Backbone as a printed PyTorch tensor [residue, N CA C, xyz], in Angstrom:
tensor([[[ 25.2610,  10.1560,   1.3480],
         [ 25.5570,  10.1910,   0.7610],
         [ 23.4930,   9.8350,   0.2370]],

        [[ 23.2970,   9.7840,  -1.0030],
         [ 21.7540,   8.9810,  -0.7130],
         [ 21.7210,   8.0480,  -0.7670]],

        [[ 20.2960,   7.1720,  -0.3350],
         [ 20.5400,   5.4880,  -0.6570],
         [ 19.9790,   5.6960,  -1.9990]],

        [[ 20.5540,   3.8140,  -1.7980],
         [ 19.5140,   3.0860,  -3.3800],
         [ 18.0490,   3.4330,  -3.0080]],

        [[ 17.5960,   3.5610,  -3.7580],
         [ 16.2530,   3.7370,  -4.2760],
         [ 15.3600,   2.8470,  -4.6440]],

        [[ 14.8350,   2.0720,  -4.6470],
         [ 14.1030,   0.7490,  -5.8470],
         [ 13.0390,   0.9130,  -5.8570]],

        [[ 12.5550,   2.0450,  -6.3540],
         [ 10.9920,   1.9090,  -6.3150],
         [ 11.3320,   3.0590,  -7.3220]],

        [[  9.7840,   2.7780,  -8.7170],
         [  9.8860,   4.0610,  -9.3850],
         [  8.5990,   3.7070,  -9.3280]],

        [[  8.6340,   5.7730,  -9.3980],
         [  7.5870,   6.0900, -10.1280],
         [  7.4930,   5.7140, -11.6520]],

        [[  5.5370,   5.6860, -11.1080],
         [  5.3190,   6.0140, -13.1980],
         [  3.3230,   6.0990, -12.8870]],

        [[  3.1400,   6.3760, -13.9710],
         [  1.7640,   6.6640, -14.6130],
         [  0.7040,   5.0680, -15.2370]],

        [[  0.0220,   4.3640, -14.3570],
         [ -0.7550,   3.3970, -15.1660],
         [ -1.3290,   3.5850, -16.8900]],

        [[ -2.0810,   2.8000, -16.9540],
         [ -2.3670,   3.3560, -18.0750],
         [ -3.5440,   3.2620, -18.4840]],

        [[ -4.1350,   3.7540, -17.4530],
         [ -5.6550,   4.4950, -16.9710],
         [ -5.7740,   5.8210, -15.9320]],

        [[ -3.8550,   6.5330, -16.3790],
         [ -4.1050,   8.1180, -15.8640],
         [ -3.7380,   7.1130, -15.3230]],

        [[ -3.8670,   6.4120, -13.2670],
         [ -3.0430,   6.6720, -11.9380],
         [ -2.2140,   6.4700, -11.8890]],

        [[ -1.1930,   7.5500, -11.0890],
         [ -0.4850,   7.6150, -10.9990],
         [  0.1390,   6.2260,  -9.6310]],

        [[  1.0710,   6.0750,  -9.9640],
         [  1.7710,   4.7700,  -8.9940],
         [  2.6410,   4.4450,  -8.6350]],

        [[  4.0310,   3.3740,  -7.8230],
         [  4.8410,   3.5920,  -6.8700],
         [  5.0100,   2.0960,  -7.0670]],

        [[  5.4040,   1.3970,  -7.9380],
         [  5.8120,  -0.0790,  -7.7630],
         [  7.6830,  -0.2130,  -7.3260]],

        [[  7.8530,  -1.7870,  -6.8650],
         [  8.5990,  -2.0940,  -6.4380],
         [  8.9430,  -3.7110,  -6.7650]],

        [[  9.8140,  -4.0970,  -6.8710],
         [ 10.2130,  -5.3540,  -7.3040],
         [ 11.3810,  -5.8540,  -5.7720]],

        [[ 11.7160,  -7.8240,  -6.3330],
         [ 12.3120,  -8.4070,  -5.6630],
         [ 12.2780,  -9.9630,  -6.5130]],

        [[ 13.3260, -10.6080,  -5.6840],
         [ 13.6730, -12.1730,  -6.2320],
         [ 13.7670, -12.3240,  -4.3400]],

        [[ 12.4190, -13.5280,  -4.8590],
         [ 12.6540, -13.9870,  -2.9710],
         [ 13.3880, -16.1230,  -3.3190]],

        [[ 14.4740, -15.6210,  -2.5920],
         [ 14.5530, -17.0290,  -3.2240],
         [ 13.7070, -18.8270,  -2.2740]],

        [[ 12.6300, -18.2610,  -2.2690],
         [ 11.4410, -19.0980,  -2.1130],
         [ 10.0650, -18.8790,  -2.9730]],

        [[  9.6030, -20.9630,  -2.5060],
         [  8.7770, -21.2400,  -3.8770],
         [  7.3810, -19.3590,  -3.2260]],

        [[  7.0040, -19.7090,  -4.1290],
         [  5.4060, -19.0110,  -4.9280],
         [  4.4560, -19.5300,  -3.2820]],

        [[  4.5740, -20.5390,  -3.1810],
         [  3.3210, -20.8030,  -1.8790],
         [  3.7350, -19.9410,  -0.4940]],

        [[  5.2080, -20.1730,  -0.4640],
         [  5.8470, -19.1810,   0.5980],
         [  5.6700, -18.0240,   0.8670]],

        [[  6.2020, -16.9440,  -0.4240],
         [  5.6950, -15.4760,  -0.5580],
         [  4.2510, -15.7510,  -0.1760]],

        [[  3.5680, -15.8740,  -0.7400],
         [  2.2830, -15.1260,  -0.2370],
         [  1.9670, -16.3430,   0.7840]],

        [[  2.3540, -17.2410,   1.2570],
         [  2.0710, -16.7850,   3.1310],
         [  2.2370, -15.4550,   3.8820]],

        [[  3.3580, -14.4120,   2.9470],
         [  3.9870, -13.3920,   3.5940],
         [  3.4340, -12.1840,   3.2600]],

        [[  2.4060, -11.9390,   1.8550],
         [  1.4580, -11.3180,   1.8460],
         [ -0.0660, -11.0830,   2.2560]],

        [[ -0.1740, -13.0470,   2.4250],
         [ -1.5490, -13.5020,   3.0040],
         [ -1.4360, -13.1520,   4.3910]],

        [[ -1.1390, -13.8140,   5.6740],
         [ -0.4090, -14.6160,   6.6770],
         [ -0.6370, -13.2490,   7.5090]],

        [[ -1.9200, -13.0860,   8.0420],
         [ -1.4370, -11.7650,   9.0350],
         [ -0.1000, -11.8900,  10.6560]],

        [[  0.4000, -12.8570,  10.4600],
         [  1.9710, -12.9400,  11.4810],
         [  3.0540, -12.8510,  10.6040]],

        [[  3.0350, -13.6730,   9.3060],
         [  3.8190, -13.3020,   8.3320],
         [  3.7400, -11.2080,   8.4700]],

        [[  2.3570, -10.6740,   7.8080],
         [  2.4410,  -9.7660,   6.9290],
         [  1.9940,  -8.3870,   8.6550]],

        [[  2.4650,  -8.8470,  10.1680],
         [  2.1730,  -7.9610,  11.4560],
         [  5.0620,  -7.5500,  11.5820]],

        [[  5.4200,  -8.7750,  10.2870],
         [  6.7450,  -8.4500,  10.6340],
         [  7.7440,  -7.5870,   9.4770]],

        [[  6.2490,  -7.1320,   9.2040],
         [  7.2060,  -5.9810,   7.9270],
         [  6.1470,  -5.1030,   7.0160]],

        [[  4.7980,  -5.5050,   7.0820],
         [  3.4570,  -4.8020,   6.7800],
         [  3.2680,  -3.4470,   7.5040]],

        [[  3.0070,  -2.7010,   7.3960],
         [  3.2600,  -1.0240,   8.0190],
         [  1.5760,  -1.3720,   9.0660]],

        [[  0.8240,  -1.9290,   8.9840],
         [ -0.1570,  -1.8620,   9.7290],
         [ -0.4960,  -3.8810,  10.2520]],

        [[ -0.8600,  -3.7920,  10.9960],
         [ -1.4990,  -5.0780,  11.1800],
         [ -2.7800,  -5.8380,  10.5070]],

        [[ -2.7300,  -6.6330,   9.6000],
         [ -3.8700,  -6.5820,   8.5220],
         [ -4.4400,  -8.5180,   8.9030]],

        [[ -5.6730,  -7.9850,   8.6390],
         [ -6.6260,  -9.0740,   8.8330],
         [ -7.3470,  -9.2980,   8.0260]],

        [[ -7.0480, -10.6700,   6.6800],
         [ -7.9350, -10.1310,   5.6160],
         [ -8.8000, -11.8480,   5.6200]],

        [[-10.0540, -11.2050,   4.6890],
         [-11.3630, -12.1440,   4.3020],
         [-10.6720, -11.5740,   3.3310]],

        [[ -9.7310, -13.2720,   2.9300],
         [ -8.9820, -13.3400,   1.0820],
         [-10.2690, -13.7750,   0.6760]],

        [[-10.9530, -13.5520,  -0.1250],
         [-11.9560, -13.4060,  -1.2870],
         [-12.1630, -11.9640,  -2.1880]],

        [[-12.0910, -11.8100,  -2.8820],
         [-12.8390, -10.8790,  -3.9760],
         [-14.0290, -10.4320,  -2.4930]],

        [[-13.8110,  -9.1030,  -2.1500],
         [-14.5510,  -8.0970,  -2.2060],
         [-15.0400,  -8.1200,   0.2820]],

        [[-13.9260,  -8.8090,  -0.4010],
         [-13.9320,  -9.7040,   1.6710],
         [-14.0310,  -8.4570,   1.8790]],

        [[-13.6260,  -8.2880,   3.8840],
         [-13.2700,  -7.0230,   4.0950],
         [-10.9820,  -7.5000,   5.0360]],

        [[-10.5010,  -7.2830,   4.6590],
         [ -9.3840,  -5.9070,   5.7070],
         [ -9.1780,  -5.0560,   6.3060]],

        [[ -9.0640,  -5.3490,   7.7170],
         [ -8.8280,  -4.8010,   8.9780],
         [ -7.2380,  -4.0640,   8.8110]],

        [[ -6.8270,  -3.0030,   9.5710],
         [ -6.1480,  -2.5690,   9.4440],
         [ -5.9690,  -1.7330,  11.0290]],

        [[ -5.1410,  -2.1760,  11.8760],
         [ -4.7300,  -1.6920,  13.5050],
         [ -3.0180,  -1.8690,  12.6680]],

        [[ -2.7050,  -1.2180,  14.1350],
         [ -1.5790,  -0.7450,  15.5530],
         [ -1.1260,  -0.4450,  14.4920]],

        [[ -1.0270,   0.5410,  13.7420],
         [ -0.2540,   1.5390,  13.1980],
         [  0.0320,   3.4740,  14.5420]],

        [[  0.0310,   3.2230,  15.2680],
         [  0.6800,   4.5080,  15.7080],
         [  0.5740,   5.7230,  15.3100]],

        [[  0.0590,   5.9700,  13.8680],
         [  0.0270,   7.0090,  12.9050],
         [ -1.0860,   7.3420,  12.4250]],

        [[ -1.8990,   5.9860,  12.1420],
         [ -3.2970,   6.0070,  11.7940],
         [ -4.7850,   4.6380,  12.6440]],

        [[ -5.4180,   5.2650,  12.4220],
         [ -6.8020,   4.8240,  12.8750],
         [ -6.5760,   3.3190,  12.3210]],

        [[ -7.3200,   2.6540,  13.3370],
         [ -8.1310,   1.5680,  12.2250],
         [ -9.5390,   1.6840,  11.5170]],

        [[ -8.4200,   0.9650,  10.5590],
         [ -9.6050,   0.6840,   8.9260],
         [-10.5340,  -0.2160,   8.2780]],

        [[-10.0370,   0.2270,   7.5750],
         [-11.2510,  -1.0630,   7.1360],
         [-10.2030,  -0.7730,   5.4000]],

        [[-10.0580,  -1.7660,   4.4930],
         [-10.3440,  -2.3770,   2.9960],
         [-11.6020,  -2.9920,   2.8850]],

        [[-11.0900,  -3.4540,   1.4050],
         [-12.0250,  -3.9030,   1.0730],
         [-10.5530,  -4.5590,  -0.4370]],

        [[-10.8530,  -6.5020,  -0.5080],
         [-10.7240,  -6.9400,  -1.1380],
         [-11.1000,  -6.9250,  -2.3070]],

        [[ -9.7400,  -6.4390,  -3.4780],
         [ -9.8900,  -6.7210,  -4.9840],
         [-10.4360,  -7.5650,  -6.5280]],

        [[ -9.2950,  -7.9690,  -5.7430],
         [ -9.4400,  -9.5800,  -6.3960],
         [ -7.4140, -10.5920,  -5.6530]],

        [[ -8.1840, -11.9420,  -5.8930],
         [ -7.3290, -12.9260,  -5.2940],
         [ -7.3080, -13.6410,  -6.6860]],

        [[ -5.5800, -14.1480,  -6.7370],
         [ -5.1480, -15.0420,  -7.9080],
         [ -4.2500, -15.9230,  -6.7500]],

        [[ -5.0370, -16.3710,  -5.7690],
         [ -3.7700, -17.1530,  -5.5830],
         [ -3.0370, -18.6740,  -6.2490]],

        [[ -1.7800, -18.8730,  -6.3250],
         [ -1.5820, -18.1330,  -4.5990],
         [  0.1980, -17.0710,  -6.2380]],

        [[ -0.2660, -16.4960,  -6.7100],
         [  0.0270, -15.2940,  -7.9490],
         [ -0.6580, -13.1290,  -7.8690]],

        [[ -1.6370, -13.3950,  -7.5290],
         [ -2.7530, -12.4210,  -7.7070],
         [ -3.2560, -11.7080,  -5.5060]],

        [[ -2.4360, -10.5590,  -5.8030],
         [ -3.7900, -10.4070,  -4.0910],
         [ -3.4000,  -8.6130,  -4.6600]],

        [[ -5.2700,  -7.1920,  -5.0210],
         [ -4.8320,  -6.2740,  -4.3260],
         [ -6.4530,  -5.8080,  -3.2040]],

        [[ -5.7420,  -5.3770,  -2.7800],
         [ -6.9590,  -4.4100,  -1.9000],
         [ -7.2770,  -3.0840,  -2.1940]],

        [[ -8.0060,  -2.3000,  -1.5050],
         [ -8.3390,  -1.3340,  -0.7230],
         [ -7.5740,  -0.9360,  -0.3160]],

        [[ -6.8640,   0.1120,   0.9290],
         [ -6.0450,   0.6440,   2.2010],
         [ -5.4990,   2.3860,   1.3190]],

        [[ -6.9830,   2.9390,   2.5090],
         [ -6.2350,   4.6230,   2.3100],
         [ -6.1670,   4.8360,   1.8490]],

        [[ -7.9660,   4.5670,   0.6180],
         [ -7.6950,   5.5210,  -0.9310],
         [ -6.5570,   5.2400,  -1.6150]],

        [[ -6.3480,   4.7950,  -2.0250],
         [ -4.7990,   3.6700,  -2.4640],
         [ -5.1400,   2.7970,  -2.3730]],

        [[ -5.0260,   1.9080,  -3.9460],
         [ -4.5080,   0.4630,  -3.8230],
         [ -3.6660,  -0.4420,  -3.8760]],

        [[ -2.8990,  -1.3000,  -3.6280],
         [ -2.2890,  -1.7120,  -3.3670],
         [ -2.1300,  -3.9410,  -3.8700]],

        [[ -1.7750,  -3.4040,  -5.1020],
         [ -1.2950,  -4.5260,  -5.6140],
         [ -0.5320,  -5.8520,  -6.2790]],

        [[ -0.4600,  -6.8520,  -5.2780],
         [  1.1960,  -7.1370,  -5.0830],
         [  0.8270,  -8.3110,  -6.2330]],

        [[  2.6000,  -9.0800,  -6.8030],
         [  2.0800,  -9.7670,  -7.8620],
         [  3.2450, -11.2740,  -7.6430]],

        [[  3.3190, -12.1300,  -7.5390],
         [  3.9830, -13.0550,  -7.7590],
         [  3.9760, -13.8570,  -8.8560]],

        [[  5.4110, -13.8980,  -9.2280],
         [  5.4710, -15.0760, -10.5340],
         [  6.7540, -16.0460, -10.1280]],

        [[  6.8340, -17.4980, -10.4540],
         [  7.2930, -18.2530, -10.5770],
         [  8.5690, -18.3550, -11.4800]],

        [[  9.6160, -17.9910, -10.3820],
         [ 11.1190, -18.2210, -11.6560],
         [ 11.0440, -19.1660, -12.0100]],

        [[ 12.2010, -20.5860, -10.6820],
         [ 11.3980, -21.7170, -10.4200],
         [ 11.0060, -22.8170,  -8.7140]],

        [[ 11.5770, -23.8450,  -9.4040],
         [ 10.3720, -24.3080,  -8.0030],
         [ 11.5840, -23.8180,  -6.6990]],

        [[ 12.0610, -22.8760,  -6.5860],
         [ 12.8100, -21.8610,  -5.8350],
         [ 12.7270, -20.3860,  -5.3100]],

        [[ 12.4480, -20.1550,  -6.8590],
         [ 12.8550, -18.3830,  -6.4190],
         [ 11.6430, -17.4100,  -7.1090]],

        [[ 10.4860, -16.2710,  -6.3580],
         [  9.7600, -15.9410,  -6.7060],
         [  9.8340, -14.4360,  -6.8070]],

        [[  9.3800, -13.5620,  -7.8560],
         [ 10.1490, -12.1270,  -7.9790],
         [  8.7470, -12.0320,  -7.5530]],

        [[  8.5250, -10.8400,  -6.8550],
         [  7.1080, -10.5450,  -5.9860],
         [  7.5190,  -9.0300,  -6.7900]],

        [[  6.0440,  -8.5430,  -6.8190],
         [  5.7840,  -7.2450,  -7.0140],
         [  4.3840,  -6.5760,  -6.1320]],

        [[  5.7390,  -5.2030,  -6.0860],
         [  4.2100,  -4.2990,  -4.9750],
         [  4.0030,  -3.4440,  -6.0850]],

        [[  2.9900,  -3.0810,  -6.6870],
         [  2.0960,  -2.0870,  -6.8220],
         [  1.5720,  -0.7710,  -5.6780]],

        [[  1.9940,  -0.1450,  -5.6260],
         [  1.0750,   1.1520,  -5.3440],
         [  0.3340,   1.9250,  -5.5820]],

        [[ -1.0670,   1.4660,  -5.8390],
         [ -1.6520,   2.3860,  -7.0900],
         [ -1.9420,   4.1280,  -6.1690]],

        [[ -1.5260,   4.8940,  -6.6860],
         [ -2.3240,   6.6180,  -5.9180],
         [ -3.3930,   6.7560,  -5.5740]],

        [[ -4.0770,   7.1910,  -4.8570],
         [ -4.4090,   7.9470,  -4.5340],
         [ -4.4420,   9.3370,  -5.1800]],

        [[ -3.5660,  10.0570,  -4.9180],
         [ -2.8620,  11.6600,  -5.2750],
         [ -1.6720,  11.5850,  -5.6730]],

        [[ -0.7440,  11.9770,  -6.9790],
         [  0.5190,  12.0490,  -6.6890],
         [  0.8360,  12.5700,  -5.7850]],

        [[  0.7310,  12.6180,  -4.8790],
         [  2.0580,  13.5350,  -3.9000],
         [  2.5680,  13.6830,  -3.4770]],

        [[  1.5030,  11.9070,  -3.1930],
         [  1.6130,  11.1220,  -1.7280],
         [  2.8490,  10.3640,  -2.3520]],

        [[  3.1830,   9.7730,  -3.9780],
         [  4.4300,   9.0070,  -4.5270],
         [  5.7820,   9.2480,  -3.5500]],

        [[  6.4330,  10.4390,  -3.0780],
         [  7.5550,  10.1940,  -2.3830],
         [  7.4140,   9.8790,  -0.7150]],

        [[  6.6430,   9.1330,   0.4980],
         [  6.1400,   9.1100,   1.1050],
         [  5.7740,   8.8600,   0.9680]],

        [[  5.5730,   7.7520,   0.4130],
         [  4.7360,   6.2540,   0.3900],
         [  5.3410,   5.3010,  -0.2490]],

        [[  7.1610,   6.2810,  -1.5650],
         [  7.4980,   5.2430,  -2.0720],
         [  8.6960,   4.8480,  -1.1920]],

        [[  9.1530,   5.5620,   0.5030],
         [ 10.0400,   5.8740,   1.1650],
         [  8.8830,   5.1100,   2.0580]],

        [[  8.2420,   5.0030,   2.6730],
         [  7.3970,   3.5300,   3.4780],
         [  8.1480,   2.6140,   2.9990]],

        [[  8.0880,   2.5430,   1.7740],
         [  7.4520,   1.0430,   1.1820],
         [  9.1450,   0.6750,   1.7440]],

        [[ 10.4750,   1.4310,   1.2420],
         [ 11.3980,   1.2340,   0.6980],
         [ 11.6270,  -0.1850,   2.9240]],

        [[ 11.3500,   1.0690,   4.0010],
         [ 11.4860,   0.2250,   5.1280],
         [ 10.7390,  -0.9640,   4.9290]],

        [[  9.5190,  -1.1180,   4.8320],
         [  8.1870,  -2.2700,   5.6060],
         [  9.3240,  -3.7040,   4.3770]],

        [[  9.9070,  -2.8630,   2.3590],
         [ 10.1520,  -4.0610,   2.3920],
         [ 11.1440,  -4.5970,   2.8950]],

        [[ 12.2080,  -4.2550,   3.6330],
         [ 14.1300,  -3.8110,   3.9200],
         [ 13.1130,  -5.4610,   4.7890]],

        [[ 12.3640,  -4.9680,   5.9600],
         [ 12.2240,  -5.1850,   6.7460],
         [ 11.8750,  -6.7910,   6.2260]],

        [[ 10.8490,  -6.9150,   5.5720],
         [ 10.4810,  -8.2440,   4.3410],
         [ 11.9780,  -8.9300,   3.8340]],

        [[ 13.2800,  -8.5640,   2.7960],
         [ 13.9000,  -8.7130,   2.1300],
         [ 15.4790,  -9.6310,   3.5730]],

        [[ 14.8590,  -9.0320,   4.6460],
         [ 15.1160,  -9.5960,   6.1200],
         [ 14.5190, -10.9980,   6.3330]],

        [[ 13.3340, -11.0160,   7.4950],
         [ 12.8560, -11.4370,   6.4650],
         [ 12.6860, -12.7880,   5.5430]],

        [[ 12.6100, -12.9620,   5.0600],
         [ 12.8090, -14.0430,   3.3690],
         [ 14.4290, -14.3900,   3.8220]],

        [[ 15.5530, -13.3580,   4.2720],
         [ 16.6900, -14.3800,   3.7830],
         [ 16.8960, -15.0080,   5.6190]],

        [[ 15.7450, -14.7660,   6.2940],
         [ 15.6120, -15.3010,   6.9660],
         [ 17.3940, -14.4530,   8.6390]],

        [[ 16.9940, -13.1250,   9.1280],
         [ 17.4820, -12.6610,   8.5200],
         [ 16.7520, -11.6410,  10.3410]],

        [[ 17.6570, -11.0340,  10.9240],
         [ 16.6980, -10.3000,  12.1090],
         [ 16.3000,  -8.8770,  11.4030]],

        [[ 14.9710,  -8.1120,  12.1170],
         [ 14.7500,  -6.5600,  11.5060],
         [ 15.2820,  -6.0220,  12.3750]],

        [[ 16.1640,  -5.4180,  12.9760],
         [ 15.9190,  -4.5110,  14.1390],
         [ 15.2900,  -3.0610,  12.9770]],

        [[ 14.8880,  -1.7940,  14.3940],
         [ 14.6090,  -0.9940,  13.6640],
         [ 13.0860,   0.1180,  13.0190]],

        [[ 12.1300,   0.9440,  13.6440],
         [ 11.2390,   0.8560,  13.6490],
         [ 11.1040,   1.4830,  12.4680]],

        [[  9.5450,   0.5300,  12.3110],
         [  8.9630,   1.6340,  10.9540],
         [  8.4510,   2.8800,  10.2820]],

        [[  8.1940,   3.4590,  11.7420],
         [  6.9940,   4.4000,  11.4410],
         [  8.4680,   5.9210,  12.3000]],

        [[  8.0770,   7.0760,  12.5240],
         [  8.4770,   7.8530,  13.6200],
         [  8.9670,   8.9420,  13.6230]],

        [[  9.7770,   9.8250,  14.4400],
         [ 10.2960,  10.6740,  14.3570],
         [ 11.5840,  10.3810,  13.7390]],

        [[ 11.5870,   9.2260,  14.0300],
         [ 13.1530,   8.4860,  13.8310],
         [ 14.1700,   7.3550,  13.2870]],

        [[ 12.6820,   7.0930,  12.1890],
         [ 12.3840,   5.5740,  10.8330],
         [ 13.4320,   6.4570,   9.7090]],

        [[ 14.1480,   5.7630,   9.5680],
         [ 14.4780,   5.4360,   8.3760],
         [ 14.8270,   5.9070,   7.0600]],

        [[ 12.9010,   5.6780,   6.5140],
         [ 12.4170,   6.6310,   5.2240],
         [ 12.4320,   7.5770,   5.3250]],

        [[ 13.0770,   8.1710,   6.7070],
         [ 13.7190,  10.3470,   5.9480],
         [ 14.6210,  10.7580,   4.9700]],

        [[ 15.4260,   9.4430,   5.0370],
         [ 16.2060,   9.3220,   3.3040],
         [ 15.9010,   8.2160,   2.5210]],

        [[ 14.8400,   8.4970,   2.7520],
         [ 14.3290,   7.4940,   1.8890],
         [ 13.5710,   9.1890,   1.3550]],

        [[ 12.2960,   9.3030,   1.5290],
         [ 12.2880,  10.5440,   1.4720],
         [ 12.8880,  11.7360,   0.8810]],

        [[ 13.7110,  11.3190,   1.5250],
         [ 14.8170,  12.9710,   0.5480],
         [ 15.3680,  12.2120,  -0.6570]],

        [[ 15.6780,  11.8870,  -0.6340],
         [ 15.5880,  10.8240,  -2.1290],
         [ 14.8200,  11.0690,  -3.0680]],

        [[ 14.6250,  11.0660,  -2.6610],
         [ 12.9110,  10.5060,  -3.8970],
         [ 12.4590,  11.7940,  -3.9160]],

        [[ 12.7190,  12.7280,  -3.2660],
         [ 12.0660,  14.0720,  -3.4480],
         [ 14.0170,  14.8930,  -4.7030]],

        [[ 14.4080,  14.5090,  -4.2530],
         [ 14.9700,  14.5340,  -4.6140],
         [ 15.4140,  13.9820,  -6.3550]],

        [[ 15.4210,  12.3530,  -6.1820],
         [ 15.0070,  12.7680,  -7.8440],
         [ 13.6810,  12.6930,  -8.6170]],

        [[ 12.8590,  13.8400,  -7.9230],
         [ 11.6600,  13.9340,  -8.9760],
         [ 10.4230,  14.0200,  -9.0100]],

        [[ 10.3210,  13.0760,  -8.0220],
         [  9.0830,  12.0950,  -7.7180],
         [  8.1820,  13.5710,  -6.5790]],

        [[  7.2480,  13.6920,  -7.0890],
         [  5.8070,  13.5610,  -6.6560],
         [  6.0800,  14.0860,  -5.2030]],

        [[  5.7190,  14.9170,  -4.4020],
         [  5.9040,  15.5730,  -3.5260],
         [  4.9920,  16.3750,  -2.9610]],

        [[  4.6690,  16.6870,  -0.8580],
         [  3.8210,  17.7450,  -1.0060],
         [  2.8810,  17.1700,   0.3440]],

        [[  1.7950,  16.0570,  -0.0200],
         [  1.3410,  15.3660,   1.0530],
         [  1.8790,  15.2970,   2.5960]],

        [[  0.8930,  15.5060,   3.4290],
         [  0.8460,  15.2200,   4.5690],
         [  1.4990,  14.1730,   5.8200]],

        [[  2.4000,  14.1810,   6.1870],
         [  2.9980,  12.6970,   6.8430],
         [  2.6480,  12.3420,   8.1840]],

        [[  1.7160,  11.6050,   8.1780],
         [  1.5510,  11.0530,   9.5030],
         [  1.9190,  10.9760,   9.8900]],

        [[  2.1030,  11.4830,  11.2950],
         [  2.8120,  11.0040,  12.7310],
         [  3.9220,  13.4960,  13.0830]],

        [[  3.9930,  13.3390,  11.6020],
         [  4.9540,  14.7190,  11.1500],
         [  4.0620,  15.5080,  11.4960]],

        [[  3.0580,  15.4900,   9.9860],
         [  2.7980,  17.1550,   9.5690],
         [  1.1410,  16.7030,  11.0410]]])
């Protein structure tokens, strides 16, 4: 049985390919902002450790991913506590937070892709990472690896391919 896929493949108005995920968290927007911007919070769900100089043009240092070398990115936009976007490995990540009421926030992650053939791979990876964030937001522990040959993303990857999402890009750590 294929896993439930929560990402959507789309083409943005400017023609760039992207995958988008949306969640609703039972936390005020300021708390969800911490999940997205605080290095200690990010380390619990984001694929790499990310140290962010939280200002437009600021540098982000990515480290700690055994399948990716250390790298840096650039902050594209900050509108605290509603929007953060930055460059990461040729892609752009856009985090949009919308207050639904005083205790609930809609979280939307849009991964703007450098190449369409990375959509299935990245979508599968975000499924696993966002499962870790979902557990964190609910105060539950998250067990299991985020990456590597035994990671649960393989099932998601197969599901995205079966759904017709563009694929074919190398998979770090496997290719």
